[in-house]
C-alpha cells in the first residue's frame, strides 16, 4: 500500500511540474481516485486503473493545450478562422498553462496613450529598439509581443467597407487614417451582421499570421455599443422619414457671450437643421464656429458633436482641439484631395449609423466649399464644365453630404452647419456657393464691412434667417422677433448690429430683451 501511494505521488508531482494537472480529485468521471479521506481501496487492479486514467487525463490536457495555442488565446474562444467557431474543450476541472498568461489588451486604449506610456509598456514586454519606432509601429509591436505571451486582445473602431467587399476598423484617434493596427473584417462577417461603413464594431482579435499584414477580427461582440443581433432590425438611414426641425438647439448660456445670443435671435437652430454660414475671408467664421460648438456642448448633453475641418491650416486644427470639447476630425491643406474625401465620407457615414440608433448628431463643417473642390479634383472629366472650372457631376457627392442633415420623424436627427466661402477671388467658390444656396434651411451671412470696423459678431441681420422658424419658437417669442426684424429693416448692417449688441450688453437674457420690445 505504501508503494502504491508513492506511485500516486509521482504521477501527481509529474503532472504538477508540467503545469497540466487538472486537480480534479473527486470528478464525476472517476479518472483519479485520489481520495485522502481513507477510502482508498489499495488493490492491484485499482492501482492499474488509476495509472491508465491518469494517462488519459494527461492526453486530454495536452489536447486542450494544443487547442489553446491554435485558438490564439483563451479556452472556448473562436478559432483562428474568423468565420468558424472555436473547438470544444474535453475533460473537466480547472486548466493551467505552463507559460505566463499576459493580460488582455484593447487596441483603442493603446492608441489613446502617449509615446511615453507606450515606450514604458514596450520596455516591460522586452521589445528592443523602442526609440526608433513611430507610434503606429510601437502599438503594433506591443500587441504582437502581448499575443506571443498568450494574452487576449480586443479591438474596436469604425468600419470602412472597401469596394472589394472586405473592410477595416479605423481609429478616430488617427482621423480614420489607414494605419498598421487597423483590424480586418472578412466579407462573410460583414454580410452576416449586415455591417455598413460607419458602424462601430468591437470584439476579440488575433495577430497577423504568416504573409498577413493586419490584425483580424475573431469574434464580433458589439455593434454600435449594442448586441450584434439588433443590427439586422435597424431601419436604414435613407428609409427614415425626414421632417422640419421642431426641437430647438438653444445656444444662449452666458450673458457676456453675445455672438451666440445674436445667433439665437437672428437664425435659431433646430435639431436636424441644414445650415450655411456664408463668410468672406477674415470675418470671424472660425471663432464663431468654436462658440457655437461650445454652446451646443454646454446646453445639450445628449447631442453627439463632431467638428470636421477640411483643407484647413494645421494650427487652426490644434486650436479647435484645445478650445472645443468635441470630436475634431481634420484633413489639413497639405494632404491630398483623396484624404479630404475619405475623411468626410467616414464622418457622414458614422453620423448616419448613429442616427439609425436614435441619437442626435451635430456636424460642424469648415468648409463645404473646400470639400466640393476636393470632389471636383477627383471627378473624372465628363466634358460638361460649368463656369469656374467646376465639373457638372462633381457637386453631386458634396450635395449628398450636406443633404444628409435632417430631423427624423420619431427618432434621432442629423444637424449640419457648414461654412461656405465667398468673395475669395475664385469664380469656382462663387459657383459652389450658388449651387448650395437653395439646399439649406438656414443661412447666416457674415459681412466683411462689419469685420473691417471690428464689429463682432459680423452678422448681416437682413440677409440671415431660418426657414420654418415658427416650428422652433414660442408664438409670443416669434411675434417679438418679427418686431425686431421690422425695426432693423432698412438700417445699414453695421449700424443694426451695433444697436443690437449695445442693447444685449445691458440685459442678461434674450427673453428679457424681447420683453422690452414694443409694437
PDB file of N, CA and C in Angstrom, residues 354-427:
ATOM      1  N   UNK A 354     -25.282  56.413 -36.332  1.00  0.00           N
ATOM      2  CA  UNK A 354     -25.715  56.857 -35.010  1.00  0.00           C
ATOM      3  C   UNK A 354     -27.171  57.305 -35.033  1.00  0.00           C
ATOM      4  N   UNK A 355     -27.570  57.984 -36.105  1.00  0.00           N
ATOM      5  CA  UNK A 355     -28.958  58.436 -36.219  1.00  0.00           C
ATOM      6  C   UNK A 355     -29.892  57.239 -36.356  1.00  0.00           C
ATOM      7  N   UNK A 356     -29.464  56.196 -37.047  1.00  0.00           N
ATOM      8  CA  UNK A 356     -30.286  54.989 -37.178  1.00  0.00           C
ATOM      9  C   UNK A 356     -30.619  54.390 -35.821  1.00  0.00           C
ATOM     10  N   UNK A 357     -29.732  54.587 -34.845  1.00  0.00           N
ATOM     11  CA  UNK A 357     -29.966  54.088 -33.491  1.00  0.00           C
ATOM     12  C   UNK A 357     -30.664  55.123 -32.608  1.00  0.00           C
ATOM     13  N   UNK A 358     -31.168  56.202 -33.213  1.00  0.00           N
ATOM     14  CA  UNK A 358     -31.970  57.164 -32.474  1.00  0.00           C
ATOM     15  C   UNK A 358     -31.197  58.273 -31.796  1.00  0.00           C
ATOM     16  N   UNK A 359     -29.939  58.473 -32.136  1.00  0.00           N
ATOM     17  CA  UNK A 359     -29.142  59.512 -31.494  1.00  0.00           C
ATOM     18  C   UNK A 359     -29.245  60.834 -32.253  1.00  0.00           C
ATOM     19  N   UNK A 360     -28.896  61.909 -31.544  1.00  0.00           N
ATOM     20  CA  UNK A 360     -28.883  63.249 -32.135  1.00  0.00           C
ATOM     21  C   UNK A 360     -27.429  63.644 -32.382  1.00  0.00           C
ATOM     22  N   UNK A 361     -27.105  63.955 -33.628  1.00  0.00           N
ATOM     23  CA  UNK A 361     -25.730  64.241 -34.036  1.00  0.00           C
ATOM     24  C   UNK A 361     -25.673  65.628 -34.661  1.00  0.00           C
ATOM     25  N   UNK A 362     -24.618  66.368 -34.323  1.00  0.00           N
ATOM     26  CA  UNK A 362     -24.369  67.683 -34.919  1.00  0.00           C
ATOM     27  C   UNK A 362     -22.978  67.663 -35.543  1.00  0.00           C
ATOM     28  N   UNK A 363     -22.894  68.020 -36.831  1.00  0.00           N
ATOM     29  CA  UNK A 363     -21.614  68.139 -37.536  1.00  0.00           C
ATOM     30  C   UNK A 363     -21.399  69.604 -37.889  1.00  0.00           C
ATOM     31  N   UNK A 364     -20.277  70.151 -37.456  1.00  0.00           N
ATOM     32  CA  UNK A 364     -19.869  71.499 -37.842  1.00  0.00           C
ATOM     33  C   UNK A 364     -18.758  71.359 -38.867  1.00  0.00           C
ATOM     34  N   UNK A 365     -19.039  71.738 -40.106  1.00  0.00           N
ATOM     35  CA  UNK A 365     -18.110  71.533 -41.222  1.00  0.00           C
ATOM     36  C   UNK A 365     -17.499  72.853 -41.664  1.00  0.00           C
ATOM     37  N   UNK A 366     -16.182  72.866 -41.730  1.00  0.00           N
ATOM     38  CA  UNK A 366     -15.452  74.030 -42.227  1.00  0.00           C
ATOM     39  C   UNK A 366     -14.411  73.528 -43.235  1.00  0.00           C
ATOM     40  N   UNK A 367     -14.650  73.625 -44.545  1.00  0.00           N
ATOM     41  CA  UNK A 367     -15.803  74.263 -45.128  1.00  0.00           C
ATOM     42  C   UNK A 367     -16.350  73.365 -46.248  1.00  0.00           C
ATOM     43  N   UNK A 368     -17.617  73.592 -46.588  1.00  0.00           N
ATOM     44  CA  UNK A 368     -18.243  72.839 -47.665  1.00  0.00           C
ATOM     45  C   UNK A 368     -17.644  73.226 -49.014  1.00  0.00           C
ATOM     46  N   UNK A 369     -17.116  74.432 -49.113  1.00  0.00           N
ATOM     47  CA  UNK A 369     -16.501  74.888 -50.368  1.00  0.00           C
ATOM     48  C   UNK A 369     -15.256  74.079 -50.685  1.00  0.00           C
ATOM     49  N   UNK A 370     -14.398  73.897 -49.696  1.00  0.00           N
ATOM     50  CA  UNK A 370     -13.155  73.164 -49.935  1.00  0.00           C
ATOM     51  C   UNK A 370     -13.423  71.675 -50.128  1.00  0.00           C
ATOM     52  N   UNK A 371     -14.466  71.161 -49.487  1.00  0.00           N
ATOM     53  CA  UNK A 371     -14.836  69.764 -49.725  1.00  0.00           C
ATOM     54  C   UNK A 371     -15.300  69.582 -51.167  1.00  0.00           C
ATOM     55  N   UNK A 372     -16.096  70.521 -51.669  1.00  0.00           N
ATOM     56  CA  UNK A 372     -16.544  70.450 -53.061  1.00  0.00           C
ATOM     57  C   UNK A 372     -15.370  70.577 -54.022  1.00  0.00           C
ATOM     58  N   UNK A 373     -14.384  71.387 -53.673  1.00  0.00           N
ATOM     59  CA  UNK A 373     -13.182  71.488 -54.505  1.00  0.00           C
ATOM     60  C   UNK A 373     -12.469  70.137 -54.595  1.00  0.00           C
ATOM     61  N   UNK A 374     -12.382  69.424 -53.463  1.00  0.00           N
ATOM     62  CA  UNK A 374     -11.714  68.120 -53.459  1.00  0.00           C
ATOM     63  C   UNK A 374     -12.458  67.125 -54.339  1.00  0.00           C
ATOM     64  N   UNK A 375     -13.793  67.104 -54.244  1.00  0.00           N
ATOM     65  CA  UNK A 375     -14.579  66.215 -55.106  1.00  0.00           C
ATOM     66  C   UNK A 375     -14.397  66.586 -56.578  1.00  0.00           C
ATOM     67  N   UNK A 376     -14.318  67.872 -56.864  1.00  0.00           N
ATOM     68  CA  UNK A 376     -14.144  68.311 -58.248  1.00  0.00           C
ATOM     69  C   UNK A 376     -12.792  67.868 -58.802  1.00  0.00           C
ATOM     70  N   UNK A 377     -11.771  67.863 -57.955  1.00  0.00           N
ATOM     71  CA  UNK A 377     -10.445  67.423 -58.392  1.00  0.00           C
ATOM     72  C   UNK A 377     -10.436  65.940 -58.731  1.00  0.00           C
ATOM     73  N   UNK A 378     -11.175  65.147 -57.961  1.00  0.00           N
ATOM     74  CA  UNK A 378     -11.178  63.695 -58.160  1.00  0.00           C
ATOM     75  C   UNK A 378     -12.189  63.236 -59.205  1.00  0.00           C
ATOM     76  N   UNK A 379     -13.092  64.114 -59.605  1.00  0.00           N
ATOM     77  CA  UNK A 379     -14.140  63.724 -60.553  1.00  0.00           C
ATOM     78  C   UNK A 379     -13.559  63.526 -61.955  1.00  0.00           C
ATOM     79  N   UNK A 380     -13.782  62.354 -62.566  1.00  0.00           N
ATOM     80  CA  UNK A 380     -13.342  62.175 -63.965  1.00  0.00           C
ATOM     81  C   UNK A 380     -14.052  63.180 -64.870  1.00  0.00           C
ATOM     82  N   UNK A 381     -13.338  63.702 -65.825  1.00  0.00           N
ATOM     83  CA  UNK A 381     -13.901  64.741 -66.686  1.00  0.00           C
ATOM     84  C   UNK A 381     -15.048  64.178 -67.523  1.00  0.00           C
ATOM     85  N   UNK A 382     -16.195  64.838 -67.411  1.00  0.00           N
ATOM     86  CA  UNK A 382     -17.377  64.412 -68.156  1.00  0.00           C
ATOM     87  C   UNK A 382     -17.567  65.220 -69.434  1.00  0.00           C
ATOM     88  N   UNK A 383     -16.793  66.285 -69.590  1.00  0.00           N
ATOM     89  CA  UNK A 383     -16.966  67.159 -70.747  1.00  0.00           C
ATOM     90  C   UNK A 383     -17.968  68.260 -70.514  1.00  0.00           C
ATOM     91  N   UNK A 384     -18.668  68.225 -69.348  1.00  0.00           N
ATOM     92  CA  UNK A 384     -19.649  69.262 -69.014  1.00  0.00           C
ATOM     93  C   UNK A 384     -19.050  70.139 -67.915  1.00  0.00           C
ATOM     94  N   UNK A 385     -18.434  71.221 -68.293  1.00  0.00           N
ATOM     95  CA  UNK A 385     -17.740  72.087 -67.356  1.00  0.00           C
ATOM     96  C   UNK A 385     -18.545  73.363 -67.144  1.00  0.00           C
ATOM     97  N   UNK A 386     -18.832  73.676 -65.875  1.00  0.00           N
ATOM     98  CA  UNK A 386     -19.543  74.899 -65.534  1.00  0.00           C
ATOM     99  C   UNK A 386     -18.559  76.060 -65.436  1.00  0.00           C
ATOM    100  N   UNK A 387     -19.095  77.224 -65.189  1.00  0.00           N
ATOM    101  CA  UNK A 387     -18.253  78.405 -65.011  1.00  0.00           C
ATOM    102  C   UNK A 387     -17.319  78.204 -63.819  1.00  0.00           C
ATOM    103  N   UNK A 388     -16.071  78.611 -63.997  1.00  0.00           N
ATOM    104  CA  UNK A 388     -15.105  78.476 -62.918  1.00  0.00           C
ATOM    105  C   UNK A 388     -14.364  77.165 -62.912  1.00  0.00           C
ATOM    106  N   UNK A 389     -14.638  76.300 -63.896  1.00  0.00           N
ATOM    107  CA  UNK A 389     -13.932  75.031 -63.968  1.00  0.00           C
ATOM    108  C   UNK A 389     -14.536  73.921 -63.146  1.00  0.00           C
ATOM    109  N   UNK A 390     -15.797  74.066 -62.736  1.00  0.00           N
ATOM    110  CA  UNK A 390     -16.474  73.036 -61.945  1.00  0.00           C
ATOM    111  C   UNK A 390     -17.127  72.032 -62.883  1.00  0.00           C
ATOM    112  N   UNK A 391     -16.808  70.753 -62.703  1.00  0.00           N
ATOM    113  CA  UNK A 391     -17.448  69.706 -63.492  1.00  0.00           C
ATOM    114  C   UNK A 391     -18.908  69.575 -63.072  1.00  0.00           C
ATOM    115  N   UNK A 392     -19.768  69.370 -64.029  1.00  0.00           N
ATOM    116  CA  UNK A 392     -21.206  69.323 -63.745  1.00  0.00           C
ATOM    117  C   UNK A 392     -21.571  68.186 -62.803  1.00  0.00           C
ATOM    118  N   UNK A 393     -20.799  67.098 -62.818  1.00  0.00           N
ATOM    119  CA  UNK A 393     -21.106  65.950 -61.965  1.00  0.00           C
ATOM    120  C   UNK A 393     -20.353  65.970 -60.636  1.00  0.00           C
ATOM    121  N   UNK A 394     -19.489  66.950 -60.426  1.00  0.00           N
ATOM    122  CA  UNK A 394     -18.621  66.934 -59.244  1.00  0.00           C
ATOM    123  C   UNK A 394     -19.348  67.315 -57.968  1.00  0.00           C
ATOM    124  N   UNK A 395     -20.454  68.049 -58.086  1.00  0.00           N
ATOM    125  CA  UNK A 395     -21.122  68.553 -56.891  1.00  0.00           C
ATOM    126  C   UNK A 395     -22.193  67.617 -56.357  1.00  0.00           C
ATOM    127  N   UNK A 396     -22.388  66.482 -57.019  1.00  0.00           N
ATOM    128  CA  UNK A 396     -23.423  65.560 -56.548  1.00  0.00           C
ATOM    129  C   UNK A 396     -23.080  64.996 -55.169  1.00  0.00           C
ATOM    130  N   UNK A 397     -21.840  64.558 -54.987  1.00  0.00           N
ATOM    131  CA  UNK A 397     -21.451  63.938 -53.708  1.00  0.00           C
ATOM    132  C   UNK A 397     -21.403  64.931 -52.552  1.00  0.00           C
ATOM    133  N   UNK A 398     -20.846  66.139 -52.718  1.00  0.00           N
ATOM    134  CA  UNK A 398     -20.936  67.089 -51.599  1.00  0.00           C
ATOM    135  C   UNK A 398     -22.372  67.507 -51.283  1.00  0.00           C
ATOM    136  N   UNK A 399     -23.242  67.530 -52.301  1.00  0.00           N
ATOM    137  CA  UNK A 399     -24.656  67.806 -52.022  1.00  0.00           C
ATOM    138  C   UNK A 399     -25.292  66.663 -51.236  1.00  0.00           C
ATOM    139  N   UNK A 400     -24.880  65.440 -51.547  1.00  0.00           N
ATOM    140  CA  UNK A 400     -25.393  64.293 -50.795  1.00  0.00           C
ATOM    141  C   UNK A 400     -24.930  64.357 -49.345  1.00  0.00           C
ATOM    142  N   UNK A 401     -23.691  64.808 -49.132  1.00  0.00           N
ATOM    143  CA  UNK A 401     -23.189  65.004 -47.765  1.00  0.00           C
ATOM    144  C   UNK A 401     -24.048  66.026 -47.032  1.00  0.00           C
ATOM    145  N   UNK A 402     -24.218  67.195 -47.627  1.00  0.00           N
ATOM    146  CA  UNK A 402     -24.974  68.270 -46.983  1.00  0.00           C
ATOM    147  C   UNK A 402     -26.444  67.908 -46.845  1.00  0.00           C
ATOM    148  N   UNK A 403     -26.970  67.190 -47.828  1.00  0.00           N
ATOM    149  CA  UNK A 403     -28.383  66.823 -47.795  1.00  0.00           C
ATOM    150  C   UNK A 403     -28.728  65.751 -46.785  1.00  0.00           C
ATOM    151  N   UNK A 404     -27.707  65.124 -46.182  1.00  0.00           N
ATOM    152  CA  UNK A 404     -27.978  64.100 -45.168  1.00  0.00           C
ATOM    153  C   UNK A 404     -28.548  64.701 -43.892  1.00  0.00           C
ATOM    154  N   UNK A 405     -28.372  66.008 -43.692  1.00  0.00           N
ATOM    155  CA  UNK A 405     -28.909  66.661 -42.493  1.00  0.00           C
ATOM    156  C   UNK A 405     -30.429  66.652 -42.542  1.00  0.00           C
ATOM    157  N   UNK A 406     -31.035  66.164 -41.475  1.00  0.00           N
ATOM    158  CA  UNK A 406     -32.496  66.084 -41.424  1.00  0.00           C
ATOM    159  C   UNK A 406     -32.950  65.731 -40.012  1.00  0.00           C
ATOM    160  N   UNK A 407     -34.154  66.131 -39.715  1.00  0.00           N
ATOM    161  CA  UNK A 407     -34.808  65.706 -38.486  1.00  0.00           C
ATOM    162  C   UNK A 407     -35.624  64.462 -38.811  1.00  0.00           C
ATOM    163  N   UNK A 408     -35.394  63.394 -38.074  1.00  0.00           N
ATOM    164  CA  UNK A 408     -36.078  62.129 -38.341  1.00  0.00           C
ATOM    165  C   UNK A 408     -37.362  62.068 -37.528  1.00  0.00           C
ATOM    166  N   UNK A 409     -38.440  61.788 -38.214  1.00  0.00           N
ATOM    167  CA  UNK A 409     -39.735  61.714 -37.546  1.00  0.00           C
ATOM    168  C   UNK A 409     -39.766  60.494 -36.628  1.00  0.00           C
ATOM    169  N   UNK A 410     -39.888  60.744 -35.346  1.00  0.00           N
ATOM    170  CA  UNK A 410     -39.982  59.652 -34.391  1.00  0.00           C
ATOM    171  C   UNK A 410     -38.706  59.371 -33.633  1.00  0.00           C
ATOM    172  N   UNK A 411     -37.527  59.582 -34.253  1.00  0.00           N
ATOM    173  CA  UNK A 411     -36.278  59.311 -33.529  1.00  0.00           C
ATOM    174  C   UNK A 411     -35.100  59.944 -34.246  1.00  0.00           C
ATOM    175  N   UNK A 412     -34.180  60.501 -33.448  1.00  0.00           N
ATOM    176  CA  UNK A 412     -32.888  60.943 -33.953  1.00  0.00           C
ATOM    177  C   UNK A 412     -32.941  62.155 -34.863  1.00  0.00           C
ATOM    178  N   UNK A 413     -31.758  62.724 -35.094  1.00  0.00           N
ATOM    179  CA  UNK A 413     -31.621  63.853 -36.010  1.00  0.00           C
ATOM    180  C   UNK A 413     -30.156  64.004 -36.376  1.00  0.00           C
ATOM    181  N   UNK A 414     -29.920  64.574 -37.554  1.00  0.00           N
ATOM    182  CA  UNK A 414     -28.570  64.895 -38.007  1.00  0.00           C
ATOM    183  C   UNK A 414     -28.553  66.362 -38.421  1.00  0.00           C
ATOM    184  N   UNK A 415     -27.814  67.159 -37.679  1.00  0.00           N
ATOM    185  CA  UNK A 415     -27.685  68.588 -37.942  1.00  0.00           C
ATOM    186  C   UNK A 415     -26.321  68.860 -38.564  1.00  0.00           C
ATOM    187  N   UNK A 416     -26.301  69.616 -39.654  1.00  0.00           N
ATOM    188  CA  UNK A 416     -25.042  70.003 -40.295  1.00  0.00           C
ATOM    189  C   UNK A 416     -25.031  71.519 -40.457  1.00  0.00           C
ATOM    190  N   UNK A 417     -24.056  72.154 -39.842  1.00  0.00           N
ATOM    191  CA  UNK A 417     -23.820  73.585 -40.020  1.00  0.00           C
ATOM    192  C   UNK A 417     -22.484  73.715 -40.739  1.00  0.00           C
ATOM    193  N   UNK A 418     -22.512  74.169 -41.983  1.00  0.00           N
ATOM    194  CA  UNK A 418     -21.307  74.226 -42.816  1.00  0.00           C
ATOM    195  C   UNK A 418     -21.020  75.663 -43.222  1.00  0.00           C
ATOM    196  N   UNK A 419     -19.743  75.966 -43.361  1.00  0.00           N
ATOM    197  CA  UNK A 419     -19.346  77.289 -43.847  1.00  0.00           C
ATOM    198  C   UNK A 419     -19.166  77.244 -45.360  1.00  0.00           C
ATOM    199  N   UNK A 420     -19.579  78.320 -46.019  1.00  0.00           N
ATOM    200  CA  UNK A 420     -19.406  78.471 -47.467  1.00  0.00           C
ATOM    201  C   UNK A 420     -18.631  79.756 -47.721  1.00  0.00           C
ATOM    202  N   UNK A 421     -17.563  79.652 -48.492  1.00  0.00           N
ATOM    203  CA  UNK A 421     -16.678  80.788 -48.732  1.00  0.00           C
ATOM    204  C   UNK A 421     -17.139  81.580 -49.952  1.00  0.00           C
ATOM    205  N   UNK A 422     -17.140  82.898 -49.818  1.00  0.00           N
ATOM    206  CA  UNK A 422     -17.456  83.794 -50.939  1.00  0.00           C
ATOM    207  C   UNK A 422     -16.426  84.931 -50.957  1.00  0.00           C
ATOM    208  N   UNK A 423     -16.401  85.658 -52.055  1.00  0.00           N
ATOM    209  CA  UNK A 423     -15.507  86.817 -52.207  1.00  0.00           C
ATOM    210  C   UNK A 423     -14.047  86.445 -51.980  1.00  0.00           C
ATOM    211  N   UNK A 424     -13.672  85.270 -52.457  1.00  0.00           N
ATOM    212  CA  UNK A 424     -12.284  84.824 -52.314  1.00  0.00           C
ATOM    213  C   UNK A 424     -11.447  85.172 -53.534  1.00  0.00           C
ATOM    214  N   UNK A 425     -12.072  85.706 -54.562  1.00  0.00           N
ATOM    215  CA  UNK A 425     -11.373  85.963 -55.813  1.00  0.00           C
ATOM    216  C   UNK A 425     -11.401  84.788 -56.763  1.00  0.00           C
ATOM    217  N   UNK A 426     -12.030  83.678 -56.341  1.00  0.00           N
ATOM    218  CA  UNK A 426     -12.132  82.485 -57.178  1.00  0.00           C
ATOM    219  C   UNK A 426     -13.566  82.350 -57.678  1.00  0.00           C
ATOM    220  N   UNK A 427     -13.709  82.278 -58.977  1.00  0.00           N
ATOM    221  CA  UNK A 427     -15.040  82.100 -59.555  1.00  0.00           C
ATOM    222  C   UNK A 427     -15.611  80.737 -59.177  1.00  0.00           C
TER     223      UNK A 427
END
